[in-house]
Short mmCIF file of C-alpha atoms in Angstrom, two decimals:
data_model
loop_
_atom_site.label_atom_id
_atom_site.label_comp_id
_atom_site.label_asym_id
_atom_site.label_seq_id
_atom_site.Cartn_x
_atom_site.Cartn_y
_atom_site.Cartn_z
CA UNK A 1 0.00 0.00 0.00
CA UNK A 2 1.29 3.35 -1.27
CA UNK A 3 0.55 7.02 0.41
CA UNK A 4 2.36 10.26 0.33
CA UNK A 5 1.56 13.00 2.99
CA UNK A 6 3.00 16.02 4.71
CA UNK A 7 3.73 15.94 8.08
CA UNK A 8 4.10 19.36 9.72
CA UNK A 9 3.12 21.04 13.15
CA UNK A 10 3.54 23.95 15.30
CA UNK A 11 1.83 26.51 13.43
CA UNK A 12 0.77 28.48 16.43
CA UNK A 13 -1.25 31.23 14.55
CA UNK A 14 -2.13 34.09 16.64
CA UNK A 15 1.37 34.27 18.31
CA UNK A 16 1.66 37.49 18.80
CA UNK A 17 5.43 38.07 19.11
CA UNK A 18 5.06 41.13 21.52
CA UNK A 19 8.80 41.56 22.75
CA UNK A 20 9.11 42.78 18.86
CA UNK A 21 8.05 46.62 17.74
CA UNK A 22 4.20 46.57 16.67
CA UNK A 23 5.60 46.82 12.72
CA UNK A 24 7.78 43.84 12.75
CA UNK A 25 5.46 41.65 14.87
CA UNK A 26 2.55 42.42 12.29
CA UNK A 27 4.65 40.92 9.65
CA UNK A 28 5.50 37.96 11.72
CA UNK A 29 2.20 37.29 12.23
CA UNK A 30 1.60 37.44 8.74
CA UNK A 31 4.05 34.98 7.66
CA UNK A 32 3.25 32.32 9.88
CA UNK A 33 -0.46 32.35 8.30
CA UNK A 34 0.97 32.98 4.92
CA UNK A 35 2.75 29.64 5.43
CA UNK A 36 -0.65 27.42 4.89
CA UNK A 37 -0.22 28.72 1.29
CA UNK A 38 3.61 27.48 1.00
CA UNK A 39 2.88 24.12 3.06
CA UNK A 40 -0.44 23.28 0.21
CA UNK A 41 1.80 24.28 -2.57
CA UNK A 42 4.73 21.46 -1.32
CA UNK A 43 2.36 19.17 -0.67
CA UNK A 44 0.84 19.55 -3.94
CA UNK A 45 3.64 19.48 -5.76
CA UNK A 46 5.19 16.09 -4.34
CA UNK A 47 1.93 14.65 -5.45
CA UNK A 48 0.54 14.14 -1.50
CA UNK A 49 -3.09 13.81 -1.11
CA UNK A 50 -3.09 14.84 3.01
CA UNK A 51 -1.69 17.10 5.70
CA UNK A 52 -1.19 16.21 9.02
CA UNK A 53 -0.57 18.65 11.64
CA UNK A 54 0.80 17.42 14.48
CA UNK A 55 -0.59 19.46 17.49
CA UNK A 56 -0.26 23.58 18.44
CA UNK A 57 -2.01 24.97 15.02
CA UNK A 58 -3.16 27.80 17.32
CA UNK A 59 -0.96 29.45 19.53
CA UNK A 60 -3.73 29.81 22.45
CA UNK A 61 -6.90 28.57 23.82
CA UNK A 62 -8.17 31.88 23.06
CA UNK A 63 -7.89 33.11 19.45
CA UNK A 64 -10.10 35.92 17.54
CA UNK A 65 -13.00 34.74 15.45
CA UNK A 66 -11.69 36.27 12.34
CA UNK A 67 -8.55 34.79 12.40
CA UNK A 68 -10.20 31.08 12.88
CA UNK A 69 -12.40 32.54 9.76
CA UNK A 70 -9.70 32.76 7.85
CA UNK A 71 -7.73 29.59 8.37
CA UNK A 72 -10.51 27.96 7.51
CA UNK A 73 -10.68 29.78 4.44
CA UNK A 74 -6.90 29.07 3.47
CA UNK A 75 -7.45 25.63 4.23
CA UNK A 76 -10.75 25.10 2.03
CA UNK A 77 -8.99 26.69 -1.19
CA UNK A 78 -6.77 23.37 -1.43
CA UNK A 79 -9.24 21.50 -1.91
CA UNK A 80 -6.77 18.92 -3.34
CA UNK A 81 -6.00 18.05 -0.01
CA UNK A 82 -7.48 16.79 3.31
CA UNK A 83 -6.00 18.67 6.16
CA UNK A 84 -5.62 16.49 9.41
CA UNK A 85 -5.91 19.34 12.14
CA UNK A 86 -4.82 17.50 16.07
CA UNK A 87 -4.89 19.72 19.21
CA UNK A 88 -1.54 20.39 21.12
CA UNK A 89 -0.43 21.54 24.53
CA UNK A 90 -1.15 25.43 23.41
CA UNK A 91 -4.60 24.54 21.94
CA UNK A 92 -5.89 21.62 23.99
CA UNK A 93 -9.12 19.81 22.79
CA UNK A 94 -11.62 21.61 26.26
CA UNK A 95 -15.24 22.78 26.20
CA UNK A 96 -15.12 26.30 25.21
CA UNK A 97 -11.88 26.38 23.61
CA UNK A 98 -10.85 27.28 20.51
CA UNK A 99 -11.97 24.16 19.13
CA UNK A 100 -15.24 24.82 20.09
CA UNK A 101 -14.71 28.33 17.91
CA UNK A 102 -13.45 26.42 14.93
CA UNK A 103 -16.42 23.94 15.10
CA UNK A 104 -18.86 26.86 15.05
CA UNK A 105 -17.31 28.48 12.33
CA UNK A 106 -18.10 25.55 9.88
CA UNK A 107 -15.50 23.02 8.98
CA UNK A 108 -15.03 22.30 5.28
CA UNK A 109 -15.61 19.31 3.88
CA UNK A 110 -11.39 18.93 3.53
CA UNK A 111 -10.58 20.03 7.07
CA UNK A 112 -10.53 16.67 9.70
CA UNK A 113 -10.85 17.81 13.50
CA UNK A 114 -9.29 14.73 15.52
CA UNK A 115 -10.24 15.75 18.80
CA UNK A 116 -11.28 12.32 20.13
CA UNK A 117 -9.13 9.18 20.63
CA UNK A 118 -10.24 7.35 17.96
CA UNK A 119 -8.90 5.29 14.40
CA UNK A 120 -9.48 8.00 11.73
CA UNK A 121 -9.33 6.68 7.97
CA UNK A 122 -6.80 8.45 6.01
CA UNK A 123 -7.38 6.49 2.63
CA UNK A 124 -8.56 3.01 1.88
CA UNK A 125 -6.07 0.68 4.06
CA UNK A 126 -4.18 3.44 5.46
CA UNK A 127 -5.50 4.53 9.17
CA UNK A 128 -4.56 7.43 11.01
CA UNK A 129 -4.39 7.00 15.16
CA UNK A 130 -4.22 10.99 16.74
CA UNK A 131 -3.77 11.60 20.33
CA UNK A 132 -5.09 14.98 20.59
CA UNK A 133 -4.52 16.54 24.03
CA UNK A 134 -7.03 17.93 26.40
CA UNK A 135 -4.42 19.90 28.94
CA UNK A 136 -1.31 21.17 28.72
CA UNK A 137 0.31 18.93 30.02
CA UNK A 138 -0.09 15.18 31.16
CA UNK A 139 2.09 12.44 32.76
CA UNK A 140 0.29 9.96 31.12
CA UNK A 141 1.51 8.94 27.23
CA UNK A 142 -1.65 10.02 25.24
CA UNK A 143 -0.71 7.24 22.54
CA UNK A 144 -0.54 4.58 24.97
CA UNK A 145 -4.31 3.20 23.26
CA UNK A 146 -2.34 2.84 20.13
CA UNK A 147 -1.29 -0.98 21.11
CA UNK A 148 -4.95 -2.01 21.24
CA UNK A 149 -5.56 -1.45 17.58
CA UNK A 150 -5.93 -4.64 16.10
CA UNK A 151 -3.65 -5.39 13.12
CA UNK A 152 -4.46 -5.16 9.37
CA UNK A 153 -4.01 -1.67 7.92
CA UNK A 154 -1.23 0.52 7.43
CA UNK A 155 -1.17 3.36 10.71
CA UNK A 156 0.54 6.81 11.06
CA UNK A 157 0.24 8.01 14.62
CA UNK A 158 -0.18 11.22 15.08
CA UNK A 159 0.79 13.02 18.35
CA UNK A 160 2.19 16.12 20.27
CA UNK A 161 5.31 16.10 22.96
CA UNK A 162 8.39 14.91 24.49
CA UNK A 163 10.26 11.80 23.73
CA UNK A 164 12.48 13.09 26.11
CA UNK A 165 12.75 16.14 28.22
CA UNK A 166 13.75 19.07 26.05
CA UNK A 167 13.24 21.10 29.26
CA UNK A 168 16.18 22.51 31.86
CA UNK A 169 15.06 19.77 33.89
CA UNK A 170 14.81 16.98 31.38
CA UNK A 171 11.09 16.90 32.26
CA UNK A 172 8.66 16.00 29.59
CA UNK A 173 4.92 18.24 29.46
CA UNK A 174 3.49 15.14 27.65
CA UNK A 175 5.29 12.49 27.71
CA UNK A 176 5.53 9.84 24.57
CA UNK A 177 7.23 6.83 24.35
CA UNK A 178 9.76 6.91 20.99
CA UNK A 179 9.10 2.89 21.04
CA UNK A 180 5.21 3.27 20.05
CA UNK A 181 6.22 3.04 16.82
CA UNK A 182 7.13 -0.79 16.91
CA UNK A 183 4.26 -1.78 19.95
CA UNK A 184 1.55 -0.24 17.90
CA UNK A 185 2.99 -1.63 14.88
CA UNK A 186 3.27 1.90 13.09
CA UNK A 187 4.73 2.54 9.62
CA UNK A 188 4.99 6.37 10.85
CA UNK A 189 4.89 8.29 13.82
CA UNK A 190 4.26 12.26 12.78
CA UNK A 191 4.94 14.34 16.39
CA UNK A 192 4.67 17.95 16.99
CA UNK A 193 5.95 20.29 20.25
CA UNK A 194 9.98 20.39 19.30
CA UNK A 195 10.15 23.16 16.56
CA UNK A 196 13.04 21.95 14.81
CA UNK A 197 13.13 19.04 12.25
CA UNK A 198 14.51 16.18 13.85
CA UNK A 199 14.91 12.48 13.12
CA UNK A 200 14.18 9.93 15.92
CA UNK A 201 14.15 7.05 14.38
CA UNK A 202 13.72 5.87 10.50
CA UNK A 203 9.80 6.13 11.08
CA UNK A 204 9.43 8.61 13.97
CA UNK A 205 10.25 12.54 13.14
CA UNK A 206 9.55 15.77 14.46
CA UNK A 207 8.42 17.80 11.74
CA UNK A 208 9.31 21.64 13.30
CA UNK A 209 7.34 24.57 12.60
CA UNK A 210 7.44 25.27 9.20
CA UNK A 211 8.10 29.19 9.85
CA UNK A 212 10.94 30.00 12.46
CA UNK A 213 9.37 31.68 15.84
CA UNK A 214 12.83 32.05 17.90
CA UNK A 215 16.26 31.97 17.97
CA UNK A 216 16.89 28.11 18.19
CA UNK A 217 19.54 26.52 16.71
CA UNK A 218 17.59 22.80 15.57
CA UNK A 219 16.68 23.63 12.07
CA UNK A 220 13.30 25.29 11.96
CA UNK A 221 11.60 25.79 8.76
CA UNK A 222 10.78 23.00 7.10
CA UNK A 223 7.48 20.42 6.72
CA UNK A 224 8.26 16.80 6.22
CA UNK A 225 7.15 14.84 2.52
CA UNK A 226 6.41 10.91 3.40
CA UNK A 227 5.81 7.99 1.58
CA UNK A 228 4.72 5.75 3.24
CA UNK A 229 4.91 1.73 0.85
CA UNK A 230 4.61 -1.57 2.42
CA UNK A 231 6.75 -2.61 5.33
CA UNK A 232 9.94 -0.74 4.06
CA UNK A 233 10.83 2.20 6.32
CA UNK A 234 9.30 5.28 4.68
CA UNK A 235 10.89 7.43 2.42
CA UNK A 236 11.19 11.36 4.58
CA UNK A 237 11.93 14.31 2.71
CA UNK A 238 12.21 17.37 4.16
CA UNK A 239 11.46 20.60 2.31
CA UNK A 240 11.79 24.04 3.23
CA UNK A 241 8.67 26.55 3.84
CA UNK A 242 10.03 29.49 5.69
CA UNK A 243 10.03 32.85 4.57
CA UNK A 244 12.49 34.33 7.62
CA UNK A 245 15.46 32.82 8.98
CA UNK A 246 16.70 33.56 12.27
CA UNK A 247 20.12 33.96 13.79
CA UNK A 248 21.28 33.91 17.04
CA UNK A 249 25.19 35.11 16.97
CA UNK A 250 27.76 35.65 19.87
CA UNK A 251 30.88 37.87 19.51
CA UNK A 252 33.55 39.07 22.27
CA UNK A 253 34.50 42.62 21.59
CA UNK A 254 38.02 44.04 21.67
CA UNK A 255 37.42 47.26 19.52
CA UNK A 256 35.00 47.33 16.66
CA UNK A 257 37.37 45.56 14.04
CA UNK A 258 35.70 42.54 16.41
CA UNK A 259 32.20 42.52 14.11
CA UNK A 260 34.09 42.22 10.92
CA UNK A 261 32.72 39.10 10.78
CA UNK A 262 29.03 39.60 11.54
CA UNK A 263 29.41 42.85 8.61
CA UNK A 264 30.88 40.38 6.56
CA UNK A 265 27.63 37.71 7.76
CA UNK A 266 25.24 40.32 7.14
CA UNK A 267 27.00 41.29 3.57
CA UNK A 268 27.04 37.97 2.43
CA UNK A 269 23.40 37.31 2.75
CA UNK A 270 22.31 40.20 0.38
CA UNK A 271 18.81 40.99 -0.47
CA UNK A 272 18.09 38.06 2.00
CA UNK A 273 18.99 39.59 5.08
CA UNK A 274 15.73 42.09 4.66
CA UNK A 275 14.34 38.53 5.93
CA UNK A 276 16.86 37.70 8.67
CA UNK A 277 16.63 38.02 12.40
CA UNK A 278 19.72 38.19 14.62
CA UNK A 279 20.51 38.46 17.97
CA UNK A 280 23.88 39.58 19.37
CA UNK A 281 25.27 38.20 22.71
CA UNK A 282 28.30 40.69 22.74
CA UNK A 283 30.83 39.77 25.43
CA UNK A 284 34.43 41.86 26.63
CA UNK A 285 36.14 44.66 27.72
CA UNK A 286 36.73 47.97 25.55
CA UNK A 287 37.42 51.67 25.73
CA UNK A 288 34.81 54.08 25.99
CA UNK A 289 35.60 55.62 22.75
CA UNK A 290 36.10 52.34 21.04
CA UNK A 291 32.15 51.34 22.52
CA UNK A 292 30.77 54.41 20.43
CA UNK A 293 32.53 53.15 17.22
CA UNK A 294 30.74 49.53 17.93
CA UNK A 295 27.35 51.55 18.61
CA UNK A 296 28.15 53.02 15.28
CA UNK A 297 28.80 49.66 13.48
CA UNK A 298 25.20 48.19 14.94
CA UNK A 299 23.20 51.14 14.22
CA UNK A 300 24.64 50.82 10.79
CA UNK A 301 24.24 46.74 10.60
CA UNK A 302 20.35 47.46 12.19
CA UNK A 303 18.30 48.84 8.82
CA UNK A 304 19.99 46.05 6.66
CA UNK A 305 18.05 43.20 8.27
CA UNK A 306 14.87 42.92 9.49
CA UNK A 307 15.42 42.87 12.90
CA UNK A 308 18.64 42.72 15.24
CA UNK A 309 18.93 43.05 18.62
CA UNK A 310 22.16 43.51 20.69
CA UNK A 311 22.65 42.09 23.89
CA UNK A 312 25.63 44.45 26.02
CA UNK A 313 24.90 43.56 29.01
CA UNK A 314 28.06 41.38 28.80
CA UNK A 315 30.27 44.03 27.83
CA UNK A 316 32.65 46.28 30.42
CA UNK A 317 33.03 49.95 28.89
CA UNK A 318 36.04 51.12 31.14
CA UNK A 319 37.68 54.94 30.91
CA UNK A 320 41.48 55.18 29.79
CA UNK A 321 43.09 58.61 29.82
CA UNK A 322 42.63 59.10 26.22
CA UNK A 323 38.44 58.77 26.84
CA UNK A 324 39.01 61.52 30.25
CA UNK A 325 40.87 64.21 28.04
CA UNK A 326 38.46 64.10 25.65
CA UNK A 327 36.02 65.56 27.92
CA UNK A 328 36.17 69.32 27.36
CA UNK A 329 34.38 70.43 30.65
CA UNK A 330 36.54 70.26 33.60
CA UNK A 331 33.47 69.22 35.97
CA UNK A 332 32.54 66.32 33.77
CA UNK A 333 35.93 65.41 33.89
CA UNK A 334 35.87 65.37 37.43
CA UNK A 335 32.44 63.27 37.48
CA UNK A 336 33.92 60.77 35.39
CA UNK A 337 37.27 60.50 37.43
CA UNK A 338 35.12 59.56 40.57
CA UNK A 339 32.66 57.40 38.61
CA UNK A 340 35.80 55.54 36.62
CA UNK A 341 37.01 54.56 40.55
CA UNK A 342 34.10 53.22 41.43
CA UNK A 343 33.65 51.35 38.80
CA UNK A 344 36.69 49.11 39.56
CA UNK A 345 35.74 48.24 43.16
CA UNK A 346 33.68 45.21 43.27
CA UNK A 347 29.71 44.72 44.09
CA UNK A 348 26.85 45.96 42.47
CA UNK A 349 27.72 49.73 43.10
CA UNK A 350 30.75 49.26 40.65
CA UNK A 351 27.75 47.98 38.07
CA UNK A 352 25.63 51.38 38.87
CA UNK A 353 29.05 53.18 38.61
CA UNK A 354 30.01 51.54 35.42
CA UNK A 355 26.78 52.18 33.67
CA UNK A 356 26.64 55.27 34.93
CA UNK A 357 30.00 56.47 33.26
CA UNK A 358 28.87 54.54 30.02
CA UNK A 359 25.84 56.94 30.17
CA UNK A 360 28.14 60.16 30.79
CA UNK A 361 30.18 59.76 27.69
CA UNK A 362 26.89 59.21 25.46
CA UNK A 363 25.36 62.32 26.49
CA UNK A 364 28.89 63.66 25.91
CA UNK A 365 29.11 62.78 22.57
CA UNK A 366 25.58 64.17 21.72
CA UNK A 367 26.47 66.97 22.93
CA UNK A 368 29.24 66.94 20.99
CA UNK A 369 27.43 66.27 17.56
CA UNK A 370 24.78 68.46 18.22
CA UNK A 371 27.02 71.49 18.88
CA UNK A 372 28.67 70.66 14.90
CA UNK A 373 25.02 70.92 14.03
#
């Protein structure tokens, strides 16, 4: 028995990325509905006849009526394809959730709402078991009912969590047991909840979200083609659906000549890092008048992607006497002589001190440029 699908998962629409300015987090939310569009055209194109979304398609319980409207309406003009919709730990299947909104919208006749425990069929012979979740999280192994299935048909699980802890404490929100795959006899297991693509075994994956929401290094971006044919392993082939890639980036500073290499990142991705996010951890030591140079370089780097943010609060500013002469008014000169001290004791006042003297020179040097204005 043949059958090609696309596994994907993690949509979260509705995320409202709100430690990003209103402008940028409107486009963010854009993309990640956009990405229906890119995710039907893969499918499509690899000749699949279903999606299956493996848990979190919303990114709350709570989620506007439009915006339910719409999905619906994204997912109805494919009609090519039956969409395989399974709630997650962010929208769990509860009375008065947003599933209850999506059922009141009107499903189309495409769009398959697994929120029960129960053998779904996908096509003829080929039987879909979803463990849709009804909290956020459970110690209980929602696929654990997979193993009474009696035999006879070809089954893709479909589920959402941990086959191991991906936590700081190794701890597991919903716990699922990687070995399903061979008790309940599975030729696939499609799981959802760790955004990157990653392989488990040669018939269990993690699909990722298939538009990057962080800055997480485990390859984000991409929905999963399988073919599923007999009782070989299935053929996975990932493809890529993301419209933004992000970059986290960490740099110790000596002087600016230190982000040569991020300029020369930033260069190299051309027109394509108006779609880039990157955030700077920025580590080290420098010279007051060498930290305006690298304030120069960032507000420079800033407009050429689409978003960077700089993390300083690993880097020391400290005053040499080349930064104190500089200061043209004697008092200021003094203030900074007394703040520069302090600065080098230990304890938090040498933090306040330090930041305090970092905040000096910048007014400094505005006061400076404004006065050549």
């Amino acid at each position: 028995m043949s059958f090609k699908f696309l596994h994907t998962a993690d949509w979260q629409l509705g995320k409202r990325f709100g430690s990003f300015p209103d402008e940028e987090a409107v486009v963010l939310r854009k993309e990640r509905f956009d990405v229906i569009g890119r995710l039907a055209d893969a499918a499509t194109a690899a000749g699949c006849s279903a999606v299956l979304v493996a848990g979190d398609v919303f990114d709350a319980e709570t989620i506007p009526d439009m915006l339910i409207r719409r999905v619906l309406e994204q997912l109805k003009a494919h009609p090519q394809l039956n969409w395989h919709l399974l709630p997650g730990n962010h929208d769990p299947a509860r009375a008065g959730g947003v599933w209850s909104g999506v059922a009141a919208a009107g499903v189309p006749q495409n769009v398959h709402l697994h929120l029960e425990a129960k053998p779904a069929e996908l096509a003829p012979g080929v039987v879909l078991l979803p463990a849709p979740l009804a909290s956020k999280r459970t110690e209980i192994d929602p696929t654990a009912w997979w193993d009474g299935i009696a035999a006879g048909a070809v089954r893709i699980g479909l589920a959402h969590g941990s086959v191991q802890g991906f936590g700081s404490n190794g701890d597991a929100n919903v716990p699922i047991d990687p070995a399903r795959v061979k008790s309940a006899r599975l030729a696939y297991m499609a799981l959802g909840d760790w955004h990157g693509t990653m392989r488990i075994s040669d018939r269990v994956w993690y699909s990722g979200t298939p538009e990057p929401d962080g800055f997480r290094d485990n390859d984000p971006g991409n929905a999963l083609i399988v073919h599923v044919d007999g009782e070989a392993p299935p053929e996975v082939t990932p493809v890529r659906t993301a419209q933004f890639t992000w970059l986290r980036r960490s740099q110790k500073l000596d002087d600016v000549s230190s982000l040569a290499q991020i300029d020369a990142e930033v260069s190299a991705l051309g027109r394509a890092a108006a779609q880039c996010l990157m955030t700077l951890e920025l580590s080290g030591a420098v010279p007051m008048a060498e930290l305006a140079r690298i304030d120069g370089k960032l507000a420079e780097l800033t407009p050429r992607l689409f978003h960077l943010s700089a993390d300083m609060s690993g880097v020391t500013a400290f005053a040499d006497a080349a930064d104190l002469a500089a200061l043209d008014s004697p008092v200021l000169g003094e203030i900074a002589q007394r703040l520069k001290a302090s600065s080098e004791n230990s304890g938090a006042d040498a933090a306040v001190a330090g930041r305090a003297l970092r905040r000096l020179f910048a007014l400094a040097r505005q006061a400076e440029a404004e006065s050549r204005t």
